[in-house]
Amino acid sequence: MSTAIDLLKLHLAQQAARGVTHVALTRGAQAQLRGGRSAPAVRPQAPATPPAVPTPAPPTPVRRTEYFAQPAAPTPAQPPVSRPMPERISLSSPSPLAPAPQSRAEHLARLALEAENSEKARSLGTLRDIMVFATGTPDAEIVFVGEAPGAEEEKLREPFVGPAGQLLTKIIQAMGLRRNEVYITNICKFRPKIDDGRFQNSKNRAPTIGEMLSCQQFVLAELEIIKPKVIVALGSTAATGLGIEGTVGKLRGKFHDFRGTPIMVTYHPSYLLRREQEDGGGIAEKRLVWEDMMKVMEQVGLPISDKQRAYFSKARG
Ligand code: URA
């Protein structure tokens, strides 16, 4: 037979599943839930008093592209304060009642918070302070993995928003997708320091192996949560960070295996931009990237139009 406390627990679990994060409870009910002995026990036969549940505020619309880019700042620990009744018990606090994360978005938001507070990465002293997590949809079929945020990314706390990011956006659009229909992340979540950060200005550098390793757990978890159909490693640094060794020239053009998920290694957009400045404008490399992306499209079942197939065909002649 259900006791009042069982009913209350069920009610709380239902509220948590609906997204309610706080409910008002009497001190006695709280003590029962925590298994404490200070408050009088709730009598098993007493009718359960339905806890007053505040009507959940309508969800604030969030642009997906910003959702992971700006995780909430960690709440500083508060000293205990005595509050008037009824107290509020947080359904997201670590307790036997804390609901398991309900969605990929929630998993990723928690992960972003862990990355923000990563002692492993921060204690290296070679990475800058601002953490840039990821952008896009948690339901993506394609995940793009880059190196590390640069100056622009650090400013906006979103990966791939500088010149290389604008080129990546064009590539994604050429595939018939929008940025918020894929997931974009980096192998290192912090911008690497140059000259102890004193003369950094807008200079960027690729992360070292140690810097990548300090963030590896986050990237692995992101891929585990999202379970994309295809991963695209942008450049050899990202490939190395995912355990795939070799030059892009040797690796590109075919799928490799990343823990059961096909992964395509292709040229980093920054490399394409550098080649633009040289003879030929880097058309040959752009064409190779486009060939790689058409393979990615085929792999996830995206249609490829004649027009898309013909991109760069003039450059072949
Ligand atoms: N290059 C990367 O590899 N990642 C970014 O976020 C921006 C540029």
mmCIF file of C-alpha atoms and ligand atoms in Angstrom:
data_model
loop_
_atom_site.group_PDB
_atom_site.id
_atom_site.type_symbol
_atom_site.label_atom_id
_atom_site.label_comp_id
_atom_site.label_asym_id
_atom_site.label_seq_id
_atom_site.Cartn_x
_atom_site.Cartn_y
_atom_site.Cartn_z
ATOM 1 C CA MET A 1 0.000 0.000 0.000
ATOM 2 C CA SER A 2 1.306 3.493 -0.799
ATOM 3 C CA THR A 3 2.260 5.680 2.095
ATOM 4 C CA ALA A 4 1.813 9.421 2.038
ATOM 5 C CA ILE A 5 5.531 9.797 1.512
ATOM 6 C CA ASP A 6 5.419 7.444 -1.486
ATOM 7 C CA LEU A 7 2.650 9.532 -2.992
ATOM 8 C CA LEU A 8 4.616 12.670 -2.327
ATOM 9 C CA LYS A 9 7.709 11.181 -3.955
ATOM 10 C CA LEU A 10 5.675 10.156 -6.974
ATOM 11 C CA HIS A 11 4.215 13.624 -7.207
ATOM 12 C CA LEU A 12 7.682 15.194 -7.001
ATOM 13 C CA ALA A 13 9.057 12.863 -9.661
ATOM 14 C CA GLN A 14 6.130 13.797 -11.935
ATOM 15 C CA GLN A 15 6.751 17.483 -11.344
ATOM 16 C CA ALA A 16 10.449 17.046 -12.056
ATOM 17 C CA ALA A 17 9.633 15.206 -15.279
ATOM 18 C CA ARG A 18 7.442 18.167 -16.282
ATOM 19 C CA GLY A 19 10.376 20.500 -15.771
ATOM 20 C CA VAL A 20 9.331 21.984 -12.423
ATOM 21 C CA THR A 21 12.502 22.678 -10.483
ATOM 22 C CA HIS A 22 11.174 23.838 -7.091
ATOM 23 C CA VAL A 23 8.173 22.985 -4.949
ATOM 24 C CA ALA A 24 7.100 24.279 -1.560
ATOM 25 C CA LEU A 25 7.077 21.611 1.173
ATOM 26 C CA THR A 26 6.366 21.647 4.862
ATOM 27 C CA ARG A 27 9.359 21.132 7.157
ATOM 28 C CA GLY A 28 7.954 17.744 8.186
ATOM 29 C CA ALA A 29 7.667 16.557 4.599
ATOM 30 C CA GLN A 30 11.212 17.704 3.897
ATOM 31 C CA ALA A 31 12.518 15.791 6.912
ATOM 32 C CA GLN A 32 10.673 12.680 5.737
ATOM 33 C CA LEU A 33 12.100 12.974 2.265
ATOM 34 C CA ARG A 34 15.601 13.416 3.604
ATOM 35 C CA GLY A 35 15.140 10.589 6.052
ATOM 36 C CA GLY A 36 15.884 12.996 8.912
ATOM 37 C CA ARG A 37 14.625 12.444 12.465
ATOM 38 C CA SER A 38 14.220 16.000 13.713
ATOM 39 C CA ALA A 39 10.731 16.663 12.422
ATOM 40 C CA PRO A 40 7.642 14.653 13.345
ATOM 41 C CA ALA A 41 7.046 11.719 11.047
ATOM 42 C CA VAL A 42 4.212 11.848 8.571
ATOM 43 C CA ARG A 43 1.669 9.285 9.675
ATOM 44 C CA PRO A 44 1.280 6.578 7.044
ATOM 45 C CA GLN A 45 -2.520 6.801 6.953
ATOM 46 C CA ALA A 46 -2.698 10.564 6.879
ATOM 47 C CA PRO A 47 -3.969 11.854 3.561
ATOM 48 C CA ALA A 48 -1.109 13.307 1.586
ATOM 49 C CA THR A 49 -1.371 17.054 1.457
ATOM 50 C CA PRO A 50 -0.696 17.948 -2.136
ATOM 51 C CA PRO A 51 2.320 20.224 -2.076
ATOM 52 C CA ALA A 52 1.802 23.689 -3.408
ATOM 53 C CA VAL A 53 3.416 23.692 -6.794
ATOM 54 C CA PRO A 54 4.163 27.005 -8.396
ATOM 55 C CA THR A 55 2.909 27.170 -11.967
ATOM 56 C CA PRO A 56 5.995 26.711 -14.108
ATOM 57 C CA ALA A 57 6.916 29.867 -15.971
ATOM 58 C CA PRO A 58 6.502 29.490 -19.746
ATOM 59 C CA PRO A 59 9.819 28.358 -21.209
ATOM 60 C CA THR A 60 11.998 31.230 -22.364
ATOM 61 C CA PRO A 61 12.573 30.826 -26.080
ATOM 62 C CA VAL A 62 16.259 30.176 -26.690
ATOM 63 C CA ARG A 63 18.103 30.254 -29.957
ATOM 64 C CA ARG A 64 19.665 26.841 -30.213
ATOM 65 C CA THR A 65 22.810 28.344 -31.577
ATOM 66 C CA GLU A 66 23.303 30.158 -28.301
ATOM 67 C CA TYR A 67 22.105 27.507 -25.934
ATOM 68 C CA PHE A 68 25.365 25.685 -25.421
ATOM 69 C CA ALA A 69 27.506 28.638 -26.271
ATOM 70 C CA GLN A 70 26.656 30.457 -23.078
ATOM 71 C CA PRO A 71 26.138 28.055 -20.229
ATOM 72 C CA ALA A 72 24.908 29.609 -17.028
ATOM 73 C CA ALA A 73 27.687 30.756 -14.741
ATOM 74 C CA PRO A 74 28.191 28.351 -11.819
ATOM 75 C CA THR A 75 26.230 29.423 -8.770
ATOM 76 C CA PRO A 76 28.599 30.242 -5.910
ATOM 77 C CA ALA A 77 28.063 28.199 -2.762
ATOM 78 C CA GLN A 78 25.695 30.013 -0.423
ATOM 79 C CA PRO A 79 26.046 29.972 3.364
ATOM 80 C CA PRO A 80 23.096 28.268 5.053
ATOM 81 C CA VAL A 81 20.310 30.704 5.884
ATOM 82 C CA SER A 82 17.163 30.125 7.899
ATOM 83 C CA ARG A 83 14.123 30.878 5.814
ATOM 84 C CA PRO A 84 10.500 31.217 6.816
ATOM 85 C CA MET A 85 8.165 28.320 6.060
ATOM 86 C CA PRO A 86 7.395 26.935 3.608
ATOM 87 C CA GLU A 87 10.926 26.155 2.467
ATOM 88 C CA ARG A 88 11.641 25.160 -1.090
ATOM 89 C CA ILE A 89 13.383 21.943 -1.939
ATOM 90 C CA SER A 90 15.313 21.923 -5.183
ATOM 91 C CA LEU A 91 14.464 18.994 -7.426
ATOM 92 C CA SER A 92 17.781 19.410 -9.184
ATOM 93 C CA SER A 93 19.907 19.152 -6.049
ATOM 94 C CA PRO A 94 21.824 15.890 -5.653
ATOM 95 C CA SER A 95 19.435 13.787 -3.603
ATOM 96 C CA PRO A 96 17.714 10.459 -4.059
ATOM 97 C CA LEU A 97 14.883 12.431 -5.654
ATOM 98 C CA ALA A 98 17.035 14.262 -8.151
ATOM 99 C CA PRO A 99 15.685 13.290 -11.563
ATOM 100 C CA ALA A 100 18.066 11.788 -14.063
ATOM 101 C CA PRO A 101 18.733 14.178 -16.929
ATOM 102 C CA GLN A 102 15.724 14.052 -19.213
ATOM 103 C CA SER A 103 17.145 15.010 -22.549
ATOM 104 C CA ARG A 104 20.311 15.355 -24.579
ATOM 105 C CA ALA A 105 20.028 19.118 -24.144
ATOM 106 C CA GLU A 106 20.057 18.735 -20.380
ATOM 107 C CA HIS A 107 23.005 16.311 -20.488
ATOM 108 C CA LEU A 108 24.930 18.755 -22.650
ATOM 109 C CA ALA A 109 24.078 21.728 -20.465
ATOM 110 C CA ARG A 110 25.441 19.830 -17.442
ATOM 111 C CA LEU A 111 28.539 18.902 -19.389
ATOM 112 C CA ALA A 112 29.096 22.533 -20.366
ATOM 113 C CA LEU A 113 28.948 23.469 -16.706
ATOM 114 C CA GLU A 114 31.533 20.783 -15.886
ATOM 115 C CA ALA A 115 33.787 22.089 -18.657
ATOM 116 C CA GLU A 116 33.396 25.601 -17.286
ATOM 117 C CA ASN A 117 34.706 24.389 -13.936
ATOM 118 C CA SER A 118 37.319 21.987 -15.313
ATOM 119 C CA GLU A 119 40.239 21.987 -12.898
ATOM 120 C CA LYS A 120 42.170 19.734 -15.278
ATOM 121 C CA ALA A 121 42.066 22.295 -18.096
ATOM 122 C CA ARG A 122 42.357 25.411 -15.955
ATOM 123 C CA SER A 123 45.261 24.131 -13.874
ATOM 124 C CA LEU A 124 47.436 23.776 -16.994
ATOM 125 C CA GLY A 125 47.850 27.555 -16.979
ATOM 126 C CA THR A 126 48.318 27.590 -20.771
ATOM 127 C CA LEU A 127 44.666 28.110 -21.651
ATOM 128 C CA ARG A 128 42.707 31.316 -21.343
ATOM 129 C CA ASP A 129 39.868 31.702 -18.895
ATOM 130 C CA ILE A 130 36.778 31.816 -21.105
ATOM 131 C CA MET A 131 35.251 28.449 -21.874
ATOM 132 C CA VAL A 132 33.584 28.069 -25.270
ATOM 133 C CA PHE A 133 31.554 24.891 -25.410
ATOM 134 C CA ALA A 134 29.582 24.140 -28.569
ATOM 135 C CA THR A 135 26.738 25.303 -30.733
ATOM 136 C CA GLY A 136 23.922 23.700 -32.697
ATOM 137 C CA THR A 137 21.331 21.070 -32.006
ATOM 138 C CA PRO A 138 21.740 18.108 -29.627
ATOM 139 C CA ASP A 139 19.776 16.058 -32.180
ATOM 140 C CA ALA A 140 22.302 16.617 -34.949
ATOM 141 C CA GLU A 141 23.128 13.859 -37.402
ATOM 142 C CA ILE A 142 26.403 15.567 -38.254
ATOM 143 C CA VAL A 143 28.914 16.825 -35.683
ATOM 144 C CA PHE A 144 31.780 19.082 -36.798
ATOM 145 C CA VAL A 145 34.841 19.065 -34.537
ATOM 146 C CA GLY A 146 37.408 21.869 -34.757
ATOM 147 C CA GLU A 147 40.554 22.716 -32.796
ATOM 148 C CA ALA A 148 39.933 25.412 -30.222
ATOM 149 C CA PRO A 149 38.202 28.764 -29.994
ATOM 150 C CA GLY A 150 39.998 31.822 -31.318
ATOM 151 C CA ALA A 151 39.643 35.517 -30.535
ATOM 152 C CA GLU A 152 36.192 35.953 -32.111
ATOM 153 C CA GLU A 153 34.851 32.752 -30.592
ATOM 154 C CA GLU A 154 36.060 33.808 -27.174
ATOM 155 C CA LYS A 155 34.291 37.163 -27.541
ATOM 156 C CA LEU A 156 30.968 35.604 -28.547
ATOM 157 C CA ARG A 157 31.423 32.347 -26.598
ATOM 158 C CA GLU A 158 30.437 30.403 -29.668
ATOM 159 C CA PRO A 159 32.641 28.147 -31.804
ATOM 160 C CA PHE A 160 33.399 29.027 -35.395
ATOM 161 C CA VAL A 161 32.080 32.574 -35.606
ATOM 162 C CA GLY A 162 35.253 34.265 -36.934
ATOM 163 C CA PRO A 163 36.441 34.182 -40.563
ATOM 164 C CA ALA A 164 37.021 30.400 -40.528
ATOM 165 C CA GLY A 165 33.597 29.981 -38.952
ATOM 166 C CA GLN A 166 31.971 32.047 -41.675
ATOM 167 C CA LEU A 167 33.504 29.755 -44.266
ATOM 168 C CA LEU A 168 32.328 26.706 -42.321
ATOM 169 C CA THR A 169 28.819 28.214 -42.261
ATOM 170 C CA LYS A 170 28.940 28.566 -46.070
ATOM 171 C CA ILE A 171 30.002 24.921 -46.397
ATOM 172 C CA ILE A 172 27.129 23.840 -44.154
ATOM 173 C CA GLN A 173 24.697 25.957 -46.193
ATOM 174 C CA ALA A 174 26.022 24.483 -49.430
ATOM 175 C CA MET A 175 25.067 21.101 -47.965
ATOM 176 C CA GLY A 176 21.489 22.407 -47.684
ATOM 177 C CA LEU A 177 21.661 22.779 -43.896
ATOM 178 C CA ARG A 178 21.737 25.574 -41.366
ATOM 179 C CA ARG A 179 24.182 25.911 -38.490
ATOM 180 C CA ASN A 180 21.441 25.094 -36.025
ATOM 181 C CA GLU A 181 20.733 21.805 -37.792
ATOM 182 C CA VAL A 182 24.213 20.450 -37.077
ATOM 183 C CA TYR A 183 26.404 20.464 -33.961
ATOM 184 C CA ILE A 184 29.716 22.334 -33.922
ATOM 185 C CA THR A 185 32.291 21.836 -31.203
ATOM 186 C CA ASN A 186 36.016 21.978 -30.555
ATOM 187 C CA ILE A 187 38.486 19.432 -29.291
ATOM 188 C CA CYS A 188 39.757 22.040 -26.800
ATOM 189 C CA LYS A 189 37.220 24.228 -25.019
ATOM 190 C CA PHE A 190 39.510 27.150 -24.180
ATOM 191 C CA ARG A 191 41.550 29.465 -26.382
ATOM 192 C CA PRO A 192 45.231 28.536 -26.032
ATOM 193 C CA LYS A 193 47.430 31.289 -24.590
ATOM 194 C CA ILE A 194 50.276 32.820 -26.542
ATOM 195 C CA ASP A 195 53.215 34.418 -24.683
ATOM 196 C CA ASP A 196 51.519 33.828 -21.338
ATOM 197 C CA GLY A 197 48.570 35.705 -22.761
ATOM 198 C CA ARG A 198 50.344 39.070 -22.410
ATOM 199 C CA PHE A 199 50.878 39.731 -26.105
ATOM 200 C CA GLN A 200 48.085 37.613 -27.429
ATOM 201 C CA ASN A 201 45.915 40.253 -29.128
ATOM 202 C CA SER A 202 44.067 38.425 -31.888
ATOM 203 C CA LYS A 203 46.700 35.694 -32.304
ATOM 204 C CA ASN A 204 45.515 32.119 -32.087
ATOM 205 C CA ARG A 205 47.327 28.821 -31.967
ATOM 206 C CA ALA A 206 46.408 25.153 -32.180
ATOM 207 C CA PRO A 207 46.052 23.351 -28.850
ATOM 208 C CA THR A 208 48.846 21.029 -27.711
ATOM 209 C CA ILE A 209 48.244 17.344 -27.054
ATOM 210 C CA GLY A 210 48.136 18.053 -23.302
ATOM 211 C CA GLU A 211 45.585 20.817 -23.804
ATOM 212 C CA MET A 212 43.437 18.551 -25.949
ATOM 213 C CA LEU A 213 43.698 15.769 -23.392
ATOM 214 C CA SER A 214 42.533 18.124 -20.666
ATOM 215 C CA CYS A 215 39.244 18.560 -22.557
ATOM 216 C CA GLN A 216 39.000 15.111 -24.109
ATOM 217 C CA GLN A 217 36.415 13.816 -21.655
ATOM 218 C CA PHE A 218 34.001 16.561 -22.728
ATOM 219 C CA VAL A 219 34.277 15.880 -26.444
ATOM 220 C CA LEU A 220 33.921 12.140 -25.894
ATOM 221 C CA ALA A 221 30.847 12.734 -23.753
ATOM 222 C CA GLU A 222 29.343 15.127 -26.331
ATOM 223 C CA LEU A 223 29.695 12.494 -29.045
ATOM 224 C CA GLU A 224 28.315 9.825 -26.739
ATOM 225 C CA ILE A 225 25.262 11.961 -25.904
ATOM 226 C CA ILE A 226 24.528 13.131 -29.447
ATOM 227 C CA LYS A 227 25.340 9.844 -31.189
ATOM 228 C CA PRO A 228 25.617 11.487 -34.615
ATOM 229 C CA LYS A 229 25.486 9.538 -37.850
ATOM 230 C CA VAL A 230 28.739 11.143 -38.979
ATOM 231 C CA ILE A 231 31.573 13.114 -37.380
ATOM 232 C CA VAL A 232 33.612 15.581 -39.418
ATOM 233 C CA ALA A 233 37.063 16.352 -38.048
ATOM 234 C CA LEU A 234 38.196 19.741 -39.332
ATOM 235 C CA GLY A 235 41.950 19.496 -39.755
ATOM 236 C CA SER A 236 44.562 17.102 -38.470
ATOM 237 C CA THR A 237 44.614 18.582 -34.947
ATOM 238 C CA ALA A 238 40.970 17.632 -34.372
ATOM 239 C CA ALA A 239 41.625 14.233 -35.964
ATOM 240 C CA THR A 240 44.611 13.643 -33.662
ATOM 241 C CA GLY A 241 42.489 14.674 -30.694
ATOM 242 C CA LEU A 242 40.047 11.927 -31.675
ATOM 243 C CA GLY A 243 42.856 9.394 -32.004
ATOM 244 C CA ILE A 244 43.179 9.468 -35.798
ATOM 245 C CA GLU A 245 46.776 10.114 -36.829
ATOM 246 C CA GLY A 246 47.992 11.319 -40.203
ATOM 247 C CA THR A 247 47.963 14.272 -42.533
ATOM 248 C CA VAL A 248 44.648 15.494 -43.901
ATOM 249 C CA GLY A 249 45.965 14.747 -47.402
ATOM 250 C CA LYS A 250 46.274 11.076 -46.477
ATOM 251 C CA LEU A 251 43.188 10.782 -44.277
ATOM 252 C CA ARG A 252 40.562 12.680 -46.279
ATOM 253 C CA GLY A 253 38.231 11.268 -48.918
ATOM 254 C CA LYS A 254 37.132 8.184 -46.977
ATOM 255 C CA PHE A 255 35.466 7.366 -43.709
ATOM 256 C CA HIS A 256 37.443 6.179 -40.717
ATOM 257 C CA ASP A 257 35.975 4.665 -37.590
ATOM 258 C CA PHE A 258 35.499 6.540 -34.352
ATOM 259 C CA ARG A 259 34.107 4.119 -31.768
ATOM 260 C CA GLY A 260 31.579 2.789 -34.265
ATOM 261 C CA THR A 261 30.713 6.146 -35.881
ATOM 262 C CA PRO A 262 32.024 7.023 -39.348
ATOM 263 C CA ILE A 263 34.364 10.013 -39.242
ATOM 264 C CA MET A 264 35.506 12.110 -42.195
ATOM 265 C CA VAL A 265 38.690 14.110 -41.822
ATOM 266 C CA THR A 266 38.863 17.141 -44.085
ATOM 267 C CA TYR A 267 40.766 20.406 -44.390
ATOM 268 C CA HIS A 268 40.182 23.024 -41.694
ATOM 269 C CA PRO A 269 38.449 26.171 -43.008
ATOM 270 C CA SER A 270 41.408 28.266 -41.739
ATOM 271 C CA TYR A 271 43.672 26.288 -44.043
ATOM 272 C CA LEU A 272 41.295 26.998 -46.956
ATOM 273 C CA LEU A 273 41.425 30.713 -46.094
ATOM 274 C CA ARG A 274 45.220 30.640 -46.016
ATOM 275 C CA ARG A 275 45.306 28.910 -49.381
ATOM 276 C CA GLU A 276 42.948 31.599 -50.790
ATOM 277 C CA GLN A 277 45.783 34.081 -50.337
ATOM 278 C CA GLU A 278 48.103 31.957 -52.424
ATOM 279 C CA ASP A 279 48.234 31.115 -56.111
ATOM 280 C CA GLY A 280 45.035 29.570 -57.424
ATOM 281 C CA GLY A 281 42.970 30.800 -54.461
ATOM 282 C CA GLY A 282 42.806 27.365 -52.863
ATOM 283 C CA ILE A 283 40.104 26.201 -55.286
ATOM 284 C CA ALA A 284 41.645 22.729 -55.478
ATOM 285 C CA GLU A 285 41.450 22.251 -51.693
ATOM 286 C CA LYS A 286 37.908 23.680 -51.537
ATOM 287 C CA ARG A 287 36.866 21.202 -54.178
ATOM 288 C CA LEU A 288 38.337 18.362 -52.106
ATOM 289 C CA VAL A 289 36.451 19.553 -49.028
ATOM 290 C CA TRP A 290 33.254 19.685 -51.069
ATOM 291 C CA GLU A 291 33.821 16.114 -52.283
ATOM 292 C CA ASP A 292 34.246 15.063 -48.645
ATOM 293 C CA MET A 293 31.051 16.874 -47.683
ATOM 294 C CA MET A 294 29.080 15.166 -50.465
ATOM 295 C CA LYS A 295 30.226 11.828 -49.019
ATOM 296 C CA VAL A 296 29.007 13.002 -45.616
ATOM 297 C CA MET A 297 25.655 13.988 -47.156
ATOM 298 C CA GLU A 298 25.316 10.553 -48.770
ATOM 299 C CA GLN A 299 26.197 8.877 -45.484
ATOM 300 C CA VAL A 300 23.407 10.670 -43.593
ATOM 301 C CA GLY A 301 20.919 10.302 -46.463
ATOM 302 C CA LEU A 302 20.755 13.952 -47.519
ATOM 303 C CA PRO A 303 19.722 14.444 -51.149
ATOM 304 C CA ILE A 304 22.367 15.903 -53.470
ATOM 305 C CA SER A 305 21.033 17.964 -56.370
ATOM 306 C CA ASP A 306 22.673 18.213 -59.779
ATOM 307 C CA LYS A 307 23.536 21.796 -58.921
ATOM 308 C CA GLN A 308 25.304 20.667 -55.754
ATOM 309 C CA ARG A 309 27.175 17.969 -57.672
ATOM 310 C CA ALA A 310 28.254 20.552 -60.205
ATOM 311 C CA TYR A 311 29.836 22.910 -57.632
ATOM 312 C CA PHE A 312 33.499 23.270 -58.544
ATOM 313 C CA SER A 313 33.008 21.315 -61.774
ATOM 314 C CA LYS A 314 34.278 24.354 -63.719
ATOM 315 C CA ALA A 315 37.397 24.326 -61.595
ATOM 316 C CA ARG A 316 38.077 20.770 -62.785
ATOM 317 C CA GLY A 317 38.704 21.825 -66.370
HETATM 318 N N1 URA B 1 38.903 27.300 -35.388
HETATM 319 C C1 URA B 1 38.530 26.235 -34.680
HETATM 320 O O1 URA B 1 39.089 25.163 -34.815
HETATM 321 N N2 URA B 1 37.525 26.369 -33.838
HETATM 322 C C2 URA B 1 36.869 27.497 -33.688
HETATM 323 O O2 URA B 1 35.943 27.534 -32.906
HETATM 324 C C3 URA B 1 37.269 28.592 -34.454
HETATM 325 C C4 URA B 1 38.291 28.475 -35.303
#
